[in-house]
XYZ file of C-alpha atoms in Angstrom:
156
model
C -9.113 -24.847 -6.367
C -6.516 -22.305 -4.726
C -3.954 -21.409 -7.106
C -0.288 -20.490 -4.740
C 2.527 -18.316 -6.721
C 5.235 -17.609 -5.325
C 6.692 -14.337 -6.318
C 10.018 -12.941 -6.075
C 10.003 -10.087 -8.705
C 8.123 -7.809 -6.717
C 8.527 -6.307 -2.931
C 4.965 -5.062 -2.125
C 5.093 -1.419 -0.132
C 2.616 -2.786 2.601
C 2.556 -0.078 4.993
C 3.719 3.328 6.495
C 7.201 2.122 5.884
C 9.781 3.276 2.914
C 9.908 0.671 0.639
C 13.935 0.877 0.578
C 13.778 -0.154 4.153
C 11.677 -3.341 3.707
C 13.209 -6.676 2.642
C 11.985 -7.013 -1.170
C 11.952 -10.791 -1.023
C 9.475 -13.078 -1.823
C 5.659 -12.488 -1.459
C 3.631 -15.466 -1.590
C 0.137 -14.920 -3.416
C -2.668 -17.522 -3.241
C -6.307 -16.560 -4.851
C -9.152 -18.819 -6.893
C -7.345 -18.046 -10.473
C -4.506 -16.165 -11.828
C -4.711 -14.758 -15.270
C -1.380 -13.361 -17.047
C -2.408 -10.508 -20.098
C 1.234 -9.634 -21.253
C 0.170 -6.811 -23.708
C -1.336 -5.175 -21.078
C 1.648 -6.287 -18.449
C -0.872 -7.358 -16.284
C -1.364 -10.616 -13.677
C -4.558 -10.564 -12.331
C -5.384 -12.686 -9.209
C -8.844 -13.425 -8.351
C -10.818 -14.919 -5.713
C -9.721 -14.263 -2.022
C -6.467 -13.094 -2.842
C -4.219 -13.336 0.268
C -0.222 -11.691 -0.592
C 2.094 -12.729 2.014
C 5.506 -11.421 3.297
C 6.928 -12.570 6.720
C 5.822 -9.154 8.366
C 2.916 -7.962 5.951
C -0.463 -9.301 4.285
C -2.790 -8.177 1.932
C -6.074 -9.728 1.153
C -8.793 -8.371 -0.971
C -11.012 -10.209 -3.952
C -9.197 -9.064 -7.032
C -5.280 -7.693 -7.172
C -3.811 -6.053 -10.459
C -0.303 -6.158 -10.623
C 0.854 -3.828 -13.675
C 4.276 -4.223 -14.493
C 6.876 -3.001 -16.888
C 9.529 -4.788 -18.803
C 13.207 -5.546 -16.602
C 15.875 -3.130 -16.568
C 18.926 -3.619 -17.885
C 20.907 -5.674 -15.549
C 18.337 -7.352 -13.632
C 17.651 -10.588 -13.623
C 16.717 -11.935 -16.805
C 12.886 -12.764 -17.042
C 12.582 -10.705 -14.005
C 9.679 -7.579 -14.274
C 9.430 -4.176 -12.723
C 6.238 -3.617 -10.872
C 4.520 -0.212 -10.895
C 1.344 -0.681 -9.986
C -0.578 -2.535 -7.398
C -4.687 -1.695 -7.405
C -6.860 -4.046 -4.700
C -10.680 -4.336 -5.127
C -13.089 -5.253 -2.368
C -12.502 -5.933 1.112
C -9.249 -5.063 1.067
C -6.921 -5.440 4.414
C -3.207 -4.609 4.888
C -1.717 -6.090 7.879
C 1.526 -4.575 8.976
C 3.173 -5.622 12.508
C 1.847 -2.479 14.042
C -1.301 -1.565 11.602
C -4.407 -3.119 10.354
C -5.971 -0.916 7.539
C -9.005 -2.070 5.857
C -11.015 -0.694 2.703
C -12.906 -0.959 -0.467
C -9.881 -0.047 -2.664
C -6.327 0.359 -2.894
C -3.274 1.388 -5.016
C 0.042 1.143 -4.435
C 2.316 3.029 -6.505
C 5.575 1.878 -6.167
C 7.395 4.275 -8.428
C 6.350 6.720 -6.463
C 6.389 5.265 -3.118
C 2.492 5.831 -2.429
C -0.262 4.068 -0.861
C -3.723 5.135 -1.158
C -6.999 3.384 0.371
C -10.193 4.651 -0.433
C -14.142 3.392 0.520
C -14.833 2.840 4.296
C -11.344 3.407 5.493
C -10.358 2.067 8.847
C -6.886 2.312 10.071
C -6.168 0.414 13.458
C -3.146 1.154 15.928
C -3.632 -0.775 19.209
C -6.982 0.861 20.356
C -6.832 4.027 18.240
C -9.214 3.663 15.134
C -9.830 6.488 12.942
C -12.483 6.115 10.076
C -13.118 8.347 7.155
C -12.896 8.458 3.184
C -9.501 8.767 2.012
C -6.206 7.408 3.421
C -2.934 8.716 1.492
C 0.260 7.419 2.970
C 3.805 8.856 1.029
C 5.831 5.558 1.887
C 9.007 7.776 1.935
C 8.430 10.158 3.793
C 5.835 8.196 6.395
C 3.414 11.141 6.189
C 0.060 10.079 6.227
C -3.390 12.288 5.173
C -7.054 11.287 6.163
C -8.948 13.422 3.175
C -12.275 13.578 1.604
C -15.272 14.091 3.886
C -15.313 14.047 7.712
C -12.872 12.293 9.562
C -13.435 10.155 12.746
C -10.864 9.070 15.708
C -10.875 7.160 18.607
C -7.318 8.179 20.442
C -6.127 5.935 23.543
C -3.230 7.875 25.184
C -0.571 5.284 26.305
């Protein structure tokens, strides 16, 4: 059974982009089971989690969304999230990026993506592999860390 949420109280930062700049409507999130632990201010979606927004996707096997209470003056109900962590197989699909891994966080406080395990970040036909992928979503710099990297550049 595939459990669909629709969720508006979160913009996921799904890429190299700042998350001002990206439209934080809704993100569709379908997985096997959903599981809500409010003292922790957790939902937990398992089971081939696929989060949708019209330009970017995330799939992996288990997402963590930690959130924190609303601030004062949003919408009432509505939650802040902080934290986004992504176990196995996890893909991001951007309009101009595929990056794959075994684990990712997205720390949307601070504007920061990191993907770690197996990294693979695709641009049209350059690929370049290695441990550690940290992208600041502010400032668009990226860092390829931890062990030797790999690239395959295509010049245009």
């Amino acid at each position: 059974m595939k459990l669909v949420v629709a969720i508006t109280l979160f913009g996921l930062a799904l890429a190299a982009q700042p998350v001002a700049a990206q439209d934080a409507g809704q993100v569709d999130i379908e997985a096997s089971e959903m599981e809500i632990i409010e003292t922790d201010k957790q939902a937990i979606f398992r089971g081939n989690v696929i989060a949708k927004r019209p330009s970017d996707t995330i799939s992996c096997e288990e997402m963590v969304v930690t959130y924190a209470d609303s601030q004062a003056g949003a919408t009432e109900g509505a939650a802040r999230v902080q934290k986004i962590d992504c176990k196995t197989n996890v893909t991001i699909k951007t309009s101009s990026q595929t990056i794959t891994g075994n684990y990712a966080q997205f720390f949307l406080l601070r504007d920061e993506l990191l993907v770690t395990g197996n990294v693979k970040v695709v641009q049209g036909k350059t690929v370049i592999r290695g441990p550690k992928l940290t992208v600041d979503l502010k400032t668009k710099r990226t860092k390829m860390t931890g062990g030797r990297i790999k690239g395959s550049f295509t010049p245009k």
